[in-house]
mmCIF file of C-alpha atoms in Angstrom:
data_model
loop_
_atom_site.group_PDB
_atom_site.id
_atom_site.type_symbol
_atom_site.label_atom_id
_atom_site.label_comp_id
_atom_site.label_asym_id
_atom_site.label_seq_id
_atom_site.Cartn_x
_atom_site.Cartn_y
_atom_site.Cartn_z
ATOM 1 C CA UNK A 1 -18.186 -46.829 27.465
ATOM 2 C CA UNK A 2 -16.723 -43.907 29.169
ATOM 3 C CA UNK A 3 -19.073 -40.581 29.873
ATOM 4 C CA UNK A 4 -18.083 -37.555 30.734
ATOM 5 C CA UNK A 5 -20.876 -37.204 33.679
ATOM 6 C CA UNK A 6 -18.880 -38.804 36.207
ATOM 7 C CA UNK A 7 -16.010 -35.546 35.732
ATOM 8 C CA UNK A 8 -18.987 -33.552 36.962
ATOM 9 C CA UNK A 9 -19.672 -32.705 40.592
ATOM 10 C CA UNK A 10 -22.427 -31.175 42.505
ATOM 11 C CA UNK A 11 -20.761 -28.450 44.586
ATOM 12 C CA UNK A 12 -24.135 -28.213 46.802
ATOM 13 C CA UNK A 13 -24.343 -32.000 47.339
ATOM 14 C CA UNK A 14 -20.974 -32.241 48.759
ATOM 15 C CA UNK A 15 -20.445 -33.052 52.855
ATOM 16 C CA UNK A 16 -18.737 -30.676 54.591
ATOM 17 C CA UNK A 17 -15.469 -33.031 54.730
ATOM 18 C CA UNK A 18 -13.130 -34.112 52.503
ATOM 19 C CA UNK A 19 -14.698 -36.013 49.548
ATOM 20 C CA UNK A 20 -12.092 -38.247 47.405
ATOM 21 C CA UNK A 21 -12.151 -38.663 43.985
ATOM 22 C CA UNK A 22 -10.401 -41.247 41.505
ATOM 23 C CA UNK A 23 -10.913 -41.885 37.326
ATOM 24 C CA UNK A 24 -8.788 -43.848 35.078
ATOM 25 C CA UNK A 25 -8.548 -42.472 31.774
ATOM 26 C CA UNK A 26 -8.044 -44.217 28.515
ATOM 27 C CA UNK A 27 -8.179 -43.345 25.348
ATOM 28 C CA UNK A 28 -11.957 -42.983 25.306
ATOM 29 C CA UNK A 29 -12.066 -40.282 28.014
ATOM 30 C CA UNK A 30 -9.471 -38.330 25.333
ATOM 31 C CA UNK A 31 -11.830 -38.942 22.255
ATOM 32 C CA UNK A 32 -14.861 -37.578 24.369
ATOM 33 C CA UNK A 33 -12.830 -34.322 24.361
ATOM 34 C CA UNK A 34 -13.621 -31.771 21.600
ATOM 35 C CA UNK A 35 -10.171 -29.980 20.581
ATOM 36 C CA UNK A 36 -7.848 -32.291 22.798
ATOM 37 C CA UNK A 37 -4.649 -32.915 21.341
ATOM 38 C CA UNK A 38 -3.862 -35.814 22.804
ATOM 39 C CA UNK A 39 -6.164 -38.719 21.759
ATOM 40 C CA UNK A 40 -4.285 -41.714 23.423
ATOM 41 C CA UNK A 41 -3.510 -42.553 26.708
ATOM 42 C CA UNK A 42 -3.491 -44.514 30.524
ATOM 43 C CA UNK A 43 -3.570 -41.766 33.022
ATOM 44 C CA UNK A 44 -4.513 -42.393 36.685
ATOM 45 C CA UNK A 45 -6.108 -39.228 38.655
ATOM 46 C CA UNK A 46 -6.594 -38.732 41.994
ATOM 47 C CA UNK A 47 -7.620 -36.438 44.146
ATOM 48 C CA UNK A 48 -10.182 -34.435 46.283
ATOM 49 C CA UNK A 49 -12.423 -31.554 46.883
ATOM 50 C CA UNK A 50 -12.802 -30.259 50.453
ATOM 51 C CA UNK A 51 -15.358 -28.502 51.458
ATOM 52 C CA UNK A 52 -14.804 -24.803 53.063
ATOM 53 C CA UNK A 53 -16.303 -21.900 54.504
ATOM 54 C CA UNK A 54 -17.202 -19.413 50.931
ATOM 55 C CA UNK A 55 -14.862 -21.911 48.534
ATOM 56 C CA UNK A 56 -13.990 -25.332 47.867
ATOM 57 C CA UNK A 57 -10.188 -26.915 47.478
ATOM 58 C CA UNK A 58 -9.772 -29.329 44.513
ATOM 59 C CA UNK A 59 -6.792 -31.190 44.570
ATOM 60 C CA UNK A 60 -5.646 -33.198 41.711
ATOM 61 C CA UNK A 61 -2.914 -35.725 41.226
ATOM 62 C CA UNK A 62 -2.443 -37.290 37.797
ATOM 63 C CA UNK A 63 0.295 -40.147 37.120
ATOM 64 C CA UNK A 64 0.514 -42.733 33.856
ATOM 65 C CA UNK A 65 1.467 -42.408 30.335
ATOM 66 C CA UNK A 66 0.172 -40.767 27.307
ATOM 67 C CA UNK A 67 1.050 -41.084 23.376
ATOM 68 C CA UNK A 68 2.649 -37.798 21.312
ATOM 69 C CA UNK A 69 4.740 -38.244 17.905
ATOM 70 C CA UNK A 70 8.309 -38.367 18.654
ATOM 71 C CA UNK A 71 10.187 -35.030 17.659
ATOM 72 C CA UNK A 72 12.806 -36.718 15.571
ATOM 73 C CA UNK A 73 11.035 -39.683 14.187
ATOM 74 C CA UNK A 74 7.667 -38.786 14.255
ATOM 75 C CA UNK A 75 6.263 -42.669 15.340
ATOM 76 C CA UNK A 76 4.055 -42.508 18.250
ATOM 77 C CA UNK A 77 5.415 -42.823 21.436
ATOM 78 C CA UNK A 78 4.761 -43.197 25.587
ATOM 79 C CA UNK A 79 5.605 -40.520 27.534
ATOM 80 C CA UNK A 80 5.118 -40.576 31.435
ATOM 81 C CA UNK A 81 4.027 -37.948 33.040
ATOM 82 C CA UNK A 82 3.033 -36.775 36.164
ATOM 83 C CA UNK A 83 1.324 -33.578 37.752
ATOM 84 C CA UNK A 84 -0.321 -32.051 40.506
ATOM 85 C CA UNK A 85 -3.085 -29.114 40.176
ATOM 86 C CA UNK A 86 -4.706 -27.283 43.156
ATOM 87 C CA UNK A 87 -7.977 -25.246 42.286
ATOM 88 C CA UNK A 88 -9.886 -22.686 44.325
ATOM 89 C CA UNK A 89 -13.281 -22.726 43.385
ATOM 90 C CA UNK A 90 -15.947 -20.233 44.127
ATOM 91 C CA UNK A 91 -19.936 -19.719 43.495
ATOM 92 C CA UNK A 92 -20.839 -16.787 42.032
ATOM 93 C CA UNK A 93 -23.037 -15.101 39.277
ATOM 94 C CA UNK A 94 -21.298 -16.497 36.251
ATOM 95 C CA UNK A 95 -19.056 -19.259 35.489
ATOM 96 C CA UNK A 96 -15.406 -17.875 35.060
ATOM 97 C CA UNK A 97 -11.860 -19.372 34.665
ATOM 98 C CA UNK A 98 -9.915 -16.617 33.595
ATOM 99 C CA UNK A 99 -7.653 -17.392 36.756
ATOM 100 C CA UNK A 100 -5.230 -20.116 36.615
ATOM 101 C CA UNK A 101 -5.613 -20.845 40.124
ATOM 102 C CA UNK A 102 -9.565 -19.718 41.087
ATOM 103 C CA UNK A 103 -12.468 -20.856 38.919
ATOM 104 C CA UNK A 104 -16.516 -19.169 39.883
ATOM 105 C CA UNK A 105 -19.288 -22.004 39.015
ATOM 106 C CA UNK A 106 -22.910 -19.967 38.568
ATOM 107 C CA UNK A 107 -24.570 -20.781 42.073
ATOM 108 C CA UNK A 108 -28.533 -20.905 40.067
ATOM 109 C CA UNK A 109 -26.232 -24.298 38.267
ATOM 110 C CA UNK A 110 -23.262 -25.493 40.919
ATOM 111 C CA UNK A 111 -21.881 -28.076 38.740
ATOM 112 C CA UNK A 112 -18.180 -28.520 38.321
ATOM 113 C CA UNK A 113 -17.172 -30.393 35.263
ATOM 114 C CA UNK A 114 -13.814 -31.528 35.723
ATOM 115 C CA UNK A 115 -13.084 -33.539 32.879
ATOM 116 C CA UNK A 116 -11.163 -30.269 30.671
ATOM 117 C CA UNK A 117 -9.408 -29.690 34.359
ATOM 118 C CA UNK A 118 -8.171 -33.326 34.584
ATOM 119 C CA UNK A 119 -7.085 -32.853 30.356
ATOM 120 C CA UNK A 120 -5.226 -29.418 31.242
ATOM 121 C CA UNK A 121 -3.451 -30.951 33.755
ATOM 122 C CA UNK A 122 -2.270 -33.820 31.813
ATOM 123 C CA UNK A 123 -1.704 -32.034 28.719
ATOM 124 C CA UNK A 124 0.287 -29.559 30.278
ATOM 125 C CA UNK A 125 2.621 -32.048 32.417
ATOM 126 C CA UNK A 126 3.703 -33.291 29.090
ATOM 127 C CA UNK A 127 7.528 -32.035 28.302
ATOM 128 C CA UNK A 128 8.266 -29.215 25.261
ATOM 129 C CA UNK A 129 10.770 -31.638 23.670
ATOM 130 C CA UNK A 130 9.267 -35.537 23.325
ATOM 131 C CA UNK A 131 11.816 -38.098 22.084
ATOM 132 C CA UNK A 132 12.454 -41.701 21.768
ATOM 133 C CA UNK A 133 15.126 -43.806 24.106
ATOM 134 C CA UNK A 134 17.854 -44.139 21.726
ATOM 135 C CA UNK A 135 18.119 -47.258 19.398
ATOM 136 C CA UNK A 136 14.131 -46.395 19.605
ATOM 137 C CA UNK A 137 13.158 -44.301 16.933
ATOM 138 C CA UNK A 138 11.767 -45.798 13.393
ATOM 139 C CA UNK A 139 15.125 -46.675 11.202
ATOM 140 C CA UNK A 140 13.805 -45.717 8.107
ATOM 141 C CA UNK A 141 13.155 -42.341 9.210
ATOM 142 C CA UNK A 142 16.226 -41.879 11.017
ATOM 143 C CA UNK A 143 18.071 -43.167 7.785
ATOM 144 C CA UNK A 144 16.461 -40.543 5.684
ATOM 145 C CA UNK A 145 16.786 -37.591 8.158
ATOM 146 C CA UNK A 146 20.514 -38.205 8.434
ATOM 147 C CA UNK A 147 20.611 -38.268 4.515
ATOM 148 C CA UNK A 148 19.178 -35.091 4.041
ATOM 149 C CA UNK A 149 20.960 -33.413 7.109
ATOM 150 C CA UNK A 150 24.089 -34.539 5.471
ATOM 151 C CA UNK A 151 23.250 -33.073 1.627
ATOM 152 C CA UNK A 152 21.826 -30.428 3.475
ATOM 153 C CA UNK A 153 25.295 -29.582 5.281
ATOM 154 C CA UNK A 154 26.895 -30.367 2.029
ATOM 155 C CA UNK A 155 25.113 -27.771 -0.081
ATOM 156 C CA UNK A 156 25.973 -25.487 2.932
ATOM 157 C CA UNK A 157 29.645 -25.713 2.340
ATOM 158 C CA UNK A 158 29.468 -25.600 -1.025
ATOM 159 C CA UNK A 159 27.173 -22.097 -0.778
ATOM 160 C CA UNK A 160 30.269 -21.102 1.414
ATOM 161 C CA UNK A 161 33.302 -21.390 -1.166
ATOM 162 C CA UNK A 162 31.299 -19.691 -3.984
ATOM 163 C CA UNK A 163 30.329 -16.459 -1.544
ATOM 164 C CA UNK A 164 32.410 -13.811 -2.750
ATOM 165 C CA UNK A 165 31.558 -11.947 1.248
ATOM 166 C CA UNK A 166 33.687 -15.118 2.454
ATOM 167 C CA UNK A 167 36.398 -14.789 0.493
ATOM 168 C CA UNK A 168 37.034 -11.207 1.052
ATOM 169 C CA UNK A 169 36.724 -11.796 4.902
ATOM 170 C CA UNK A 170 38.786 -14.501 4.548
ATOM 171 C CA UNK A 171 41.595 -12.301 2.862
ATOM 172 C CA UNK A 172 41.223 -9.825 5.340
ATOM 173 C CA UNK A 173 41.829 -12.652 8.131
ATOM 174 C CA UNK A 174 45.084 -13.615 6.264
ATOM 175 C CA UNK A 175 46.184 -10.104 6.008
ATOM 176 C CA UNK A 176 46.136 -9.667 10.190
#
């Protein structure tokens, strides 16, 4: 059973060297997550958190695949990814993240939960546009998307020759 207490580190506990830091997550780690998008996946992390003079340095590296819909067919599919985050992090009064790069943990509780850090990272190494190898996507659905691209280009020609604004540019064309 995963738990989300081994994504949290005790700033106050740490050495004054480098300390590394590894997790695999699976689809468990992903259903922990309240409001994740992604719910599946095999994603490797590594990393560290060094130990400095007023801050620490959290480096992340995160490498494996997880599973979105495909854009044309919709199935579920892998898609690799792989990312690298580096994090400033600060005590303070108050936690605050409002800076991509610099995050204050409360110094009365300094506890860094990682595990939304490690899902940002992943989620946002994922590409915009997520489609299938060719020959890959679900037939069916491929089938019935170029059937209705095809009536759809169909009715567009149609729409065309009965547009009264077309013909009339098209006379004008004629007459130049």
């Amino acid at each position: 059973m995963c738990s989300l207490e081994q994504f949290k580190i005790d700033l106050k506990a740490l050495a004054e060297d480098v300390t590394p830091l590894e997790w695999q997550l699976d689809d468990q780690f992903f259903g922990l997550l309240e409001g994740a998008q992604l719910q599946h996946g095999s994603v490797h992390v590594s990393g560290s958190i060094r130990k400095a003079v007023g801050f620490y340095e959290l480096l992340l590296h995160a490498e494996g695949n997880v599973q979105v819909p495909c854009d044309r067919c919709l199935e579920p599919m892998d898609q690799p990814i792989e990312a690298d985050q580096r994090l400033v992090v600060k005590l303070g009064d108050t936690y605050t993240d409002d800076d991509d790069e610099v995050i204050t943990v409360d110094e009365a509780h300094p506890v860094l939960d990682t595990a939304w850090l490690i899902y940002e990272t992943v989620a946002l190494a994922v590409p915009i546009q997520h489609v299938h190898q060719p020959g890959d996507c679900n037939d069916a659905m491929m089938r019935k998307l170029s059937e209705l691209s095809a009536a759809r280009s169909s009715d567009a020609d149609a729409t065309e020759a009965v547009d009264p604004r077309w013909a009339a540019l098209l006379k004008l064309k004629g007459n130049s």
